[in-house]
XYZ file of C-alpha atoms in Angstrom:
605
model
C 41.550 15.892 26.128
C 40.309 17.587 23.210
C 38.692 20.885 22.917
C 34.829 19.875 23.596
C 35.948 17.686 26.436
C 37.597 20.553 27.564
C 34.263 22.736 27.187
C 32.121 19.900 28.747
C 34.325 19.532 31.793
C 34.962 23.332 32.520
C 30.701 23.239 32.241
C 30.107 20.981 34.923
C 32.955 22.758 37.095
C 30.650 25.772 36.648
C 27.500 24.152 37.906
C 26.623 26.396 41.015
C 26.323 29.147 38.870
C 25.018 27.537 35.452
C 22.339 26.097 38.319
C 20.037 29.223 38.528
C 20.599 30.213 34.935
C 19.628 26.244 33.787
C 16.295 26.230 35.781
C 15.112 29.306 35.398
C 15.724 29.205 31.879
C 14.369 25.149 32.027
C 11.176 26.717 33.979
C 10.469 29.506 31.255
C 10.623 26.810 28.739
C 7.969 24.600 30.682
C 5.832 27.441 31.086
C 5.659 28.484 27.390
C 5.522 25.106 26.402
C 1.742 25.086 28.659
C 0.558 27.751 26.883
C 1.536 26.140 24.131
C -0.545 23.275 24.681
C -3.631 25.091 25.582
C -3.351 27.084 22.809
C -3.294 24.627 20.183
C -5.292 22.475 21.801
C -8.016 20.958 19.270
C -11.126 22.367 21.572
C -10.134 25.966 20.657
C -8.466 25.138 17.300
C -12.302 23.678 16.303
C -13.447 27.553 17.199
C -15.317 26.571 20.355
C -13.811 29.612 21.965
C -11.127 31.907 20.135
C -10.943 34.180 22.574
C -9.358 32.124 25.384
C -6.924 30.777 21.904
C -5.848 34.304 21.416
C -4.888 35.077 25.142
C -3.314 32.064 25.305
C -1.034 32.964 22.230
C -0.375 36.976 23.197
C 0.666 35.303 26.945
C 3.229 33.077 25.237
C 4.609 35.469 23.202
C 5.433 37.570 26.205
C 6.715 34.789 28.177
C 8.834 34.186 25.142
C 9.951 37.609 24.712
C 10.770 37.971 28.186
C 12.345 34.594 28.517
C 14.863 36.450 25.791
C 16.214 39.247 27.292
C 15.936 37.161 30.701
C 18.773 34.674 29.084
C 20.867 37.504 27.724
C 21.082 39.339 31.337
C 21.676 36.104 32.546
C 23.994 35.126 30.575
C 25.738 38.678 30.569
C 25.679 38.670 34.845
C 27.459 34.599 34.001
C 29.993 36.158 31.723
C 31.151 39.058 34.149
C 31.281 36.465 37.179
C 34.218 34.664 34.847
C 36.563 37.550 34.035
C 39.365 35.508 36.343
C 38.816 32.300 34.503
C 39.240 34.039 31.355
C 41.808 35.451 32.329
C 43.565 32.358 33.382
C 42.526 30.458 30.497
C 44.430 33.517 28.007
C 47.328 32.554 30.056
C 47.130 28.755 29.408
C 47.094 29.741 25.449
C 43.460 30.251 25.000
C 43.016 32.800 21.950
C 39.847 35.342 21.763
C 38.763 33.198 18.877
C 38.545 30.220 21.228
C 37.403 31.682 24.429
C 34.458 33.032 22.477
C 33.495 29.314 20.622
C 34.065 27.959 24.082
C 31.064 30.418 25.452
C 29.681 30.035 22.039
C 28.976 25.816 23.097
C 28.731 25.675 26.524
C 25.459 28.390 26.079
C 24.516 26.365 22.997
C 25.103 22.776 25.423
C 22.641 24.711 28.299
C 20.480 26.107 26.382
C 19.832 22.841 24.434
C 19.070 20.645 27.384
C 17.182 23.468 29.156
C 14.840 22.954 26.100
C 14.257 19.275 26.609
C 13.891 19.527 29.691
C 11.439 21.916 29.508
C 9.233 19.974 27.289
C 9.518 16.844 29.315
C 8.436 18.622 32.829
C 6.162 20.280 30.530
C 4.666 17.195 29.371
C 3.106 16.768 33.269
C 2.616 20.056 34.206
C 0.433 20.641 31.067
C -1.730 17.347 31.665
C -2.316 19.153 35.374
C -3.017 22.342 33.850
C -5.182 20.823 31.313
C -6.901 19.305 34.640
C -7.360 22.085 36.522
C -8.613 24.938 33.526
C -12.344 23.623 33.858
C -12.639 25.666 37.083
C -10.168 28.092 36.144
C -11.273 29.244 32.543
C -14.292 27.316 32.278
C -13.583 25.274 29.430
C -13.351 21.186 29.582
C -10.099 20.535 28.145
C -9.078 16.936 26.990
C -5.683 14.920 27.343
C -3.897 14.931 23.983
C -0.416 14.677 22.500
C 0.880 18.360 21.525
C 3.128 17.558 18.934
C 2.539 20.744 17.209
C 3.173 22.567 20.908
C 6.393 20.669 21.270
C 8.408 21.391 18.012
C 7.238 25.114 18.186
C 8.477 25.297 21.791
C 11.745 23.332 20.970
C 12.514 25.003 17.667
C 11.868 28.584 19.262
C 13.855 28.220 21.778
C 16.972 26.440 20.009
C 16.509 29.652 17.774
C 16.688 31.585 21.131
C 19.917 30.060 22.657
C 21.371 30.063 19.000
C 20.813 33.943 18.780
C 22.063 34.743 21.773
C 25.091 32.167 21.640
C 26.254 34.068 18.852
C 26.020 37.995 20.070
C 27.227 37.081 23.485
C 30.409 36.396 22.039
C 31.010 40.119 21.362
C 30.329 40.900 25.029
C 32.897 39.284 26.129
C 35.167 41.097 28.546
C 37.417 43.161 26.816
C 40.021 43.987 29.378
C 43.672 42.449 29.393
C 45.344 39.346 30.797
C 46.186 41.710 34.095
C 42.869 43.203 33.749
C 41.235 39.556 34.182
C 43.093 38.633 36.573
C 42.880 40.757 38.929
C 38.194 41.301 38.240
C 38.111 40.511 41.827
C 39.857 42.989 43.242
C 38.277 45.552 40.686
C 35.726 48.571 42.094
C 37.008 47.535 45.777
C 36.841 50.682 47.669
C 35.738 54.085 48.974
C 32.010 54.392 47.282
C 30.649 57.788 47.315
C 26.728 58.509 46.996
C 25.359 61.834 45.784
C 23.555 63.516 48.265
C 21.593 65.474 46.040
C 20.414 61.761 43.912
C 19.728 60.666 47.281
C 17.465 63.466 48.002
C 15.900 63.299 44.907
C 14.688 59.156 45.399
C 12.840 60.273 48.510
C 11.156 62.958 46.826
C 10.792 61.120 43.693
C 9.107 58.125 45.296
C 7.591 60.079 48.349
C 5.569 62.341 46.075
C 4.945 59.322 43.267
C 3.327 57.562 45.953
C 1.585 61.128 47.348
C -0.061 61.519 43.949
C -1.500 57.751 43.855
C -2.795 57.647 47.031
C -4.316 61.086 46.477
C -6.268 60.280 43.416
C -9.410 59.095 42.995
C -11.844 57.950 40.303
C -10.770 58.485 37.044
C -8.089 61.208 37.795
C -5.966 57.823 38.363
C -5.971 57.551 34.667
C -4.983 61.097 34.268
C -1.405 60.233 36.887
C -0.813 56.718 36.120
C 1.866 57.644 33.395
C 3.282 60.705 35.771
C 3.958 58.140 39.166
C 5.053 55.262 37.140
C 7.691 57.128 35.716
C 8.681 59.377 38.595
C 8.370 55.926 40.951
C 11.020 53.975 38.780
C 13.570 57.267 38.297
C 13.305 57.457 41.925
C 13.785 53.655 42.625
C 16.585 53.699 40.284
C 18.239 56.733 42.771
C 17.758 54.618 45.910
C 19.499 51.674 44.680
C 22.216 52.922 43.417
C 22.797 56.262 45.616
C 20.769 56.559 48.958
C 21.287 53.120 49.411
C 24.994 53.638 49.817
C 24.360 56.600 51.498
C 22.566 55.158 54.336
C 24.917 52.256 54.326
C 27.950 55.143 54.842
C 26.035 56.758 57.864
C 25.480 53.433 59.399
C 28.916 53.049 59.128
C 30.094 56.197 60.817
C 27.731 54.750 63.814
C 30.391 52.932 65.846
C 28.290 51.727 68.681
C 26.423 49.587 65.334
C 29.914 49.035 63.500
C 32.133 47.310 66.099
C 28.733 45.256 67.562
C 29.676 41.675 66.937
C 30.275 40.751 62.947
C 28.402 44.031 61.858
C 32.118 44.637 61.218
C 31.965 42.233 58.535
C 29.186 42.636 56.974
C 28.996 46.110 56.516
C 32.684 46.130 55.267
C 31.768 45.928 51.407
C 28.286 46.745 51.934
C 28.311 49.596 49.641
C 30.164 48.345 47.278
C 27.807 45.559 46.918
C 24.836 47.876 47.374
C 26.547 49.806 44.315
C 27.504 46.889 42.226
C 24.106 44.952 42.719
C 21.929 48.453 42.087
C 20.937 47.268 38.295
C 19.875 43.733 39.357
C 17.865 45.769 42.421
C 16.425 47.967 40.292
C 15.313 45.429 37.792
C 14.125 43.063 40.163
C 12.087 45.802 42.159
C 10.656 47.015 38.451
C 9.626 43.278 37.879
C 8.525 42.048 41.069
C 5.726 45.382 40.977
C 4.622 44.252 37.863
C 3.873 40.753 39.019
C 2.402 41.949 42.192
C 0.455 45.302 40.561
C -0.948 42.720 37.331
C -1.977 39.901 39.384
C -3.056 42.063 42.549
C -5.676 43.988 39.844
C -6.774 41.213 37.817
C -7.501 38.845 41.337
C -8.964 41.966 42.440
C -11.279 43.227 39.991
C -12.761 39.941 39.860
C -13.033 40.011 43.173
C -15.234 43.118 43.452
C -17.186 42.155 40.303
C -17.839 39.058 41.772
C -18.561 40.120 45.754
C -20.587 42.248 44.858
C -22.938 39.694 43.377
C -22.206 37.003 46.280
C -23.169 40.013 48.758
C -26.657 40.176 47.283
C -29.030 38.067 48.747
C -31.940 38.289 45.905
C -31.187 35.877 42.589
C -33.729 38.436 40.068
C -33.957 42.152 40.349
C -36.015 44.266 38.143
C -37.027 48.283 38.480
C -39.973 49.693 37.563
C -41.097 46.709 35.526
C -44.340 46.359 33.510
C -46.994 43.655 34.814
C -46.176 41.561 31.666
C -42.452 41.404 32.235
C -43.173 40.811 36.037
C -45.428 37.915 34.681
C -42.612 36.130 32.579
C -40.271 36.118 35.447
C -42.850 34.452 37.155
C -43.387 32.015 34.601
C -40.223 31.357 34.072
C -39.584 30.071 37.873
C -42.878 28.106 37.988
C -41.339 26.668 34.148
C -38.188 25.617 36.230
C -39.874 24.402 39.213
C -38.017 26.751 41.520
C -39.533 28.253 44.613
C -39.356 31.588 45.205
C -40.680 34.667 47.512
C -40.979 37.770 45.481
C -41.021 40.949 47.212
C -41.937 44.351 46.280
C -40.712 48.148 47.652
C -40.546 51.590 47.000
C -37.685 54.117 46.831
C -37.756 58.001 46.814
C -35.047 59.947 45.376
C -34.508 63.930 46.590
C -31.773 66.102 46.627
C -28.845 63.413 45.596
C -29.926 61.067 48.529
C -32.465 57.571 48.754
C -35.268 57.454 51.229
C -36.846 54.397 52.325
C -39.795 54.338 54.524
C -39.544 52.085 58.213
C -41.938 49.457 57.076
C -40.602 49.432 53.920
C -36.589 48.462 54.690
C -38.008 46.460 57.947
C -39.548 44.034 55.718
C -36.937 43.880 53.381
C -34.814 43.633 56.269
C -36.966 40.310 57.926
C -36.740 38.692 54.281
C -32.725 38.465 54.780
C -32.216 38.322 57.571
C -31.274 41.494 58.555
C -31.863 43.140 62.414
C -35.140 45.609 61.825
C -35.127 49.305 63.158
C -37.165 51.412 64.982
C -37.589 55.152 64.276
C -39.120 57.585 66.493
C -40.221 60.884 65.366
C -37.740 62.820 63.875
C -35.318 60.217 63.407
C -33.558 58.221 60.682
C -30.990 55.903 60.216
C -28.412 55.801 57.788
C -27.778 52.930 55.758
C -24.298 51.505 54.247
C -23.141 49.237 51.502
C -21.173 45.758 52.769
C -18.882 46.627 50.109
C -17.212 49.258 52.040
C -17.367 52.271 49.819
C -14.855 54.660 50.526
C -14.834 58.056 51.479
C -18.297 57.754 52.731
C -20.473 60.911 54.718
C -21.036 60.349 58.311
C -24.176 62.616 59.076
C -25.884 63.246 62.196
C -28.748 64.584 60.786
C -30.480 64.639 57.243
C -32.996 67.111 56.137
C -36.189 66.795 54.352
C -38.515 69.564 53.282
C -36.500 72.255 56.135
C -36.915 69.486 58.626
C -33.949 68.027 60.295
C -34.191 64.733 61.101
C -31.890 62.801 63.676
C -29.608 59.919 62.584
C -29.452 58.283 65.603
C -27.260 55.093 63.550
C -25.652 53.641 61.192
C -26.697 50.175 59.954
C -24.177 48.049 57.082
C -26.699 46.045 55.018
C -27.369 44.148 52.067
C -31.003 44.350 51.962
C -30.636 47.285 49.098
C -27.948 48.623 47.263
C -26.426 51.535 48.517
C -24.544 53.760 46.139
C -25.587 57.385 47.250
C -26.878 58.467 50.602
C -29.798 56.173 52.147
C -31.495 56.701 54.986
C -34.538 54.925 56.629
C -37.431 57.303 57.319
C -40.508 57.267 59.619
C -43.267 55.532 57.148
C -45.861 58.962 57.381
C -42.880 61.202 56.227
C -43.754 63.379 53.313
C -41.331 64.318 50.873
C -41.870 67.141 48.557
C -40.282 67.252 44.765
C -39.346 63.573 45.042
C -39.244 60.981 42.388
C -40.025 56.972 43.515
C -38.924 54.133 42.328
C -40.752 50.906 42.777
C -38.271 47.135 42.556
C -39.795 43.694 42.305
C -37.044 41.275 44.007
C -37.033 37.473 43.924
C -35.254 34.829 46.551
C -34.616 31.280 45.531
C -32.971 30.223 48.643
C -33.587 26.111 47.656
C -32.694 26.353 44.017
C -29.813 24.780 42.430
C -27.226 26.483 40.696
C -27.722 24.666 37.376
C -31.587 25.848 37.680
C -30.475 29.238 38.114
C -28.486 29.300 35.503
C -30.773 28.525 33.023
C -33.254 30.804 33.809
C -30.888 33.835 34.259
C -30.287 32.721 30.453
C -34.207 32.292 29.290
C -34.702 35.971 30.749
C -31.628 37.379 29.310
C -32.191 36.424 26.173
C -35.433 37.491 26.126
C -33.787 41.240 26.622
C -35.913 41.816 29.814
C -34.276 44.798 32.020
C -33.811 42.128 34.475
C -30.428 41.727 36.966
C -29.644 37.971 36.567
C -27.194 36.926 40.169
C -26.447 33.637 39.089
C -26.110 34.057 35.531
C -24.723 37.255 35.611
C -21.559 36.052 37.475
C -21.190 33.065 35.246
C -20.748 35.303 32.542
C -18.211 37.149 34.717
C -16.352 34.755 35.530
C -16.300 32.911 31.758
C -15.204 36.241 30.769
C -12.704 37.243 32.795
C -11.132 33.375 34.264
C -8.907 33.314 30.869
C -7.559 37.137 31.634
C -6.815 35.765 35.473
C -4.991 32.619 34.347
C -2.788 34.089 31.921
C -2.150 37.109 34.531
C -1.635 34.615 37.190
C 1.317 32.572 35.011
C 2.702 35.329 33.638
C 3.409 36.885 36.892
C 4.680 33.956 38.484
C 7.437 34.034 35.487
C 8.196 37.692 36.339
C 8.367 36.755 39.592
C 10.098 33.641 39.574
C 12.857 35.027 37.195
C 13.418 37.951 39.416
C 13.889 35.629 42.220
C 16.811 34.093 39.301
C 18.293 37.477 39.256
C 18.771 37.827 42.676
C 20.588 33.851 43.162
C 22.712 34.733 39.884
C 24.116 37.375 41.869
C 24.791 36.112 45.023
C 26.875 32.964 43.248
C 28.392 35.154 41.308
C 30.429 36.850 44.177
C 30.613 33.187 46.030
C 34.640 33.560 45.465
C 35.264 36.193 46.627
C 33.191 35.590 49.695
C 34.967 32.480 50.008
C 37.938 34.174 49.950
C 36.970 36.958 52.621
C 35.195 34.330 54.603
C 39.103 32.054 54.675
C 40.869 34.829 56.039
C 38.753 35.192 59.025
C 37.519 31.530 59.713
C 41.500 31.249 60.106
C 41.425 34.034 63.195
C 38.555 31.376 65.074
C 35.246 32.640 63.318
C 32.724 30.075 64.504
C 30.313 28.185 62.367
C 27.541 29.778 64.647
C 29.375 33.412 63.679
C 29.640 32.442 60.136
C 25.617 31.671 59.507
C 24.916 34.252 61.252
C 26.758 36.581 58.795
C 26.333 34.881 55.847
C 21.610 34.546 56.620
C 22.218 38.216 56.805
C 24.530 38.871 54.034
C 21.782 37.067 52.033
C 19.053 38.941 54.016
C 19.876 42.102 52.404
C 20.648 41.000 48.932
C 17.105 39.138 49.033
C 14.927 41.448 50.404
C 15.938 44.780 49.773
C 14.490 44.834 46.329
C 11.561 42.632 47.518
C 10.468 45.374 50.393
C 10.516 48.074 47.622
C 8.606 46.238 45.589
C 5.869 45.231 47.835
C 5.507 49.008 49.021
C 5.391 50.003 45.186
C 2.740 47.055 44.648
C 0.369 48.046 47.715
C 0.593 51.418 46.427
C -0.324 50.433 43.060
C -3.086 48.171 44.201
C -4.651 50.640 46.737
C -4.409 53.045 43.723
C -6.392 50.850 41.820
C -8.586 50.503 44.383
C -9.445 53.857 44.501
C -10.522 54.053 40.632
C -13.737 53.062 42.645
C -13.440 54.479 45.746
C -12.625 51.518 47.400
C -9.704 51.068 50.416
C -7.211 48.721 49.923
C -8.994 44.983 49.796
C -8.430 41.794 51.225
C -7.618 40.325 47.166
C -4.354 43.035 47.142
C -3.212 42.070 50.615
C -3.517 38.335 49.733
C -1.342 38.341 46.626
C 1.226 40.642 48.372
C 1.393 38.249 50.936
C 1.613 35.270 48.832
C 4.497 36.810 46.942
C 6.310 37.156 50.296
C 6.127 33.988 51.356
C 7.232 32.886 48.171
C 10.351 34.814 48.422
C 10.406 33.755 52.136
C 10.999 30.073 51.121
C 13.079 31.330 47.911
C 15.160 33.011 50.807
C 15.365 30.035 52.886
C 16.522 27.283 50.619
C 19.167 29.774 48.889
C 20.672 30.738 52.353
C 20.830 27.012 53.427
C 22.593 25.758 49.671
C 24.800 29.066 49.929
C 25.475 28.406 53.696
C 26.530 24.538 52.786
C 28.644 25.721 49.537
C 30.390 28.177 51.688
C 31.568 26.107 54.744
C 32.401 22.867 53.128
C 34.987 24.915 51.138
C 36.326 26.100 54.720
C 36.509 23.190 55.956
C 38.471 21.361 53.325
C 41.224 23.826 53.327
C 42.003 22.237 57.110
């Protein structure tokens, strides 16, 4: 057997941990490789929409960049997981010059046929993709063959795991033949955790998180900078010190310690706690991104959009001029589209809207809203269906020194509400006031395409005219690119953090092998052994994860408030996606790990 034999053979032996490292790597390949393709595709490269070409080339480059320090960490996590086969390899004869060509290859080998694959898988996905953008940016994209997307994706890559096949050599372990041989047993041991660093994540994340939910409006601009940083030094303190801390009290409990395996699990809790802080802490930092860029970008769009699809009138126009009033009109009849136009009057006083009863009632009848009925002396206060935060319950509103009961609140979507409204008795009279007078039209048969066009004729003919249909076209043409590339980049943050987490648990596999011997030896049964093993796995999957999500709702609901808005439905759905996801992650890892782990057992009988 000669020396890349050798190499080839000691690869595959490595498999269960060159796994997570080979598709994650594979998957960051495929992904780039889509962008690729959509980039360069001959519909943007003809100019038809630059824009979208642009985004599409920034988002690659950041998958690429990221892809590159993903692979060294990776490959750096690999590389510490092997100290006792190095070690046992020096003994055999192996120099330093050889041990580091041997790394040198087998990176070279991965990286190589991570690449291809890449591009093949990518070769389907992208035709999908290419399927699917017409809803999602808005653009028609045809099948083609990327050539030019292929030998960019494989050449940039074989640059990548060239690179770092060559500097990962000089991070090799340097520690001795005893050294190496005994990595396992290395950092085993009393842990200690500094109170005082353990005081200071609470604090540091308690008050992060006091500021951003404090803020509103644009004084979340003025903090953003302030809680980010505060939020990671503080996340970085719970990982790797109150972590352990509260693992050591937990500990000292022994009515928890001696209950069932807890024994077990919590024996080298903090040491793991302690030695799996860094990966922790980067996959918490990671994981928020993912959840805090895709959570605002699916939620922006979301408000700029609702708020249209709440509206119930397709033209809006204040304080028009007969003639404009008169092309709108002509426009419809020009389109053939039926329509009911309806006309009211708004008075403005003292900060706050006043619509007379007859006034919102027939509004109200148009959309099918419930009517009111006023007394004397009474008024009703209206509120937006977008749910605008931190709005002003009052029980009574004055006009001209005259109180006025509210005697309810109605949600509507008759008008807009953006500053106190209230619904007044129609012979009210309202001194110092200024009115307002809005010409609405309903299409309620019209078709979209219809719509469209005339949101366009009237556009273009600059009238100060609110276009519904139109209007959110252009919204989402704008902003369906941003969303895409959002969406895939976060689901490579997110996906690679879920790498991080798998490289670590199969990196300790022998020595939980090892632990898991000794005791299956006293009579540990299988049932015991799942049981500590789902939970073992538990912790190391979903510790980071729970920090993460509570950083991302934070960070959502702070973005939220930049419009003084609660937390939305959008933020809660992509948290929740992103748990699931990890939920399955979770599940299949634990069930792979669980198999791995008990086969071994049971062939030493």
């Amino acid at each position: 057997m000669n020396f890349s034999q050798f190499v080839v053979r000691n690869t595959r032996r490595n498999k269960h941990l060159y796994l997570a490292y080979f598709l994650s790597t594979l998957f960051s390949v495929m992904i780039f490789f889509t962008f690729s393709v959509l980039a360069f595709h001959p519909l943007l490269s003809s100019g038809l929409d630059h824009r979208a070409q642009t985004g599409l080339l920034v988002a690659a480059v950041i998958i690429y960049a990221f892809a590159f320090f993903f692979v060294l960490y990776s490959m750096g996590v690999f590389l510490q997981s092997r100290k006792k086969e190095f070690g046992l390899l020096m003994i055999q004869g192996m120099s330093p010059l050889q041990l580091r060509k041997m790394v040198f290859i087998e990176n070279l080998v991965i990286g190589l046929f991570a690449t291809l694959g890449g591009i093949l898988l990518g070769l389907g996905f992208s035709q999908i993709i290419l399927w699917l953008s017409k809803s999602m940016i808005g653009i028609s994209f045809s099948s083609y063959l990327p050539v030019k997307a292929m030998v960019v994706t494989a050449v940039a890559f074989i640059l990548l795991f060239f690179v770092i096949s060559f500097f990962i050599q000089f991070s090799l372990p340097k520690l001795n033949v005893r050294q190496l041989l005994t990595a396992g047993d290395l950092g085993k041991g009393n842990v200690k955790a500094s109170l005082w660093q353990s005081l200071a994540a609470i604090l540091l994340i308690g008050g992060g998180y006091g500021v951003a939910l404090w803020a509103r409006g644009a004084t979340v601009f003025m903090v953003f900078i302030p809680v980010v940083f505060v939020v990671i030094l503080g996340t970085k303190f719970l990982f790797d010190q109150l972590s352990v801390f509260v693992i050591q009290h937990l500990r000292k409990s022994e009515r928890l310690f001696w209950k069932k395996t807890n024994m077990v699990v919590f024996s080298d809790l903090a040491f793991r706690m302690k030695d799996n802080a860094r990966s922790f802490f980067l996959v918490a930092v990671i994981s928020t991104v993912a959840f805090a860029a895709i959570g605002t970008l699916y939620g922006v769009q979301d408000m700029l959009v609702g708020t249209l699809d709440r509206t119930p009138y397709e033209l809006q126009m204040t304080d028009a001029s007969t003639k404009e009033i008169t092309q709108v009109d002509q426009a419809l009849t020009a389109a053939n589209i039926t329509n009911e136009k309806i006309t009211f009057t708004e008075t403005s006083a003292a900060d706050k809207i006043f619509l007379t009863e007859t006034e919102f009632n027939r509004l109200a009848v148009a959309v099918g809203e419930k009517p009111v009925k006023l007394g004397n002396l009474q008024a009703v206060q209206l509120l937006n269906q977008g749910g605008v935060d931190k709005k002003v319950d009052y029980t009574a509103v004055t006009i001209d020194k005259t109180d006025y009961e509210v005697i309810q609140q109605q949600t509507t979507g008759a008008v807009s509400v953006y500053q106190p409204t209230f619904v007044i008795p129609d012979k009210t009279q309202i001194a110092d006031a200024s009115q307002s007078v809005s010409t609405l039209w309903l299409t309620p048969e019209a078709s979209e395409k219809a719509l469209l066009q005339v949101g366009k004729t009237l556009t273009d003919a600059n009238l100060p005219i609110l276009t519904t249909s139109y209007t959110r076209h252009q919204i989402l043409q704008f902003y369906s690119p941003i969303l895409f590339i959002g969406i895939f980049i976060g689901i490579v943050f997110f996906v690679s953090a879920g790498s991080f987490l798998y490289f670590r648990l199969y990196s300790d596999m022998d020595q939980d092998i090892a632990k898991f011997r000794m005791i299956h030896k006293l009579g540990l049964a299988k049932k015991e052994l799942r049981k500590m093993i789902y939970q073992q796995i538990g912790i190391l999957f979903f510790t980071p994860i729970i920090v993460s999500l509570c950083h991302g709702a934070v960070a959502l609901t702070a973005m939220y408030h930049m419009f003084n808005m609660s937390m939305q439905l959008a933020g809660w759905q992509v948290l929740g996606l992103f748990l699931v996801i990890q939920i399955v992650y979770y599940l299949v890892a634990r069930w792979f790990y669980f198999r791995k782990v008990y086969h071994t057992l049971e062939a030493d009988r």
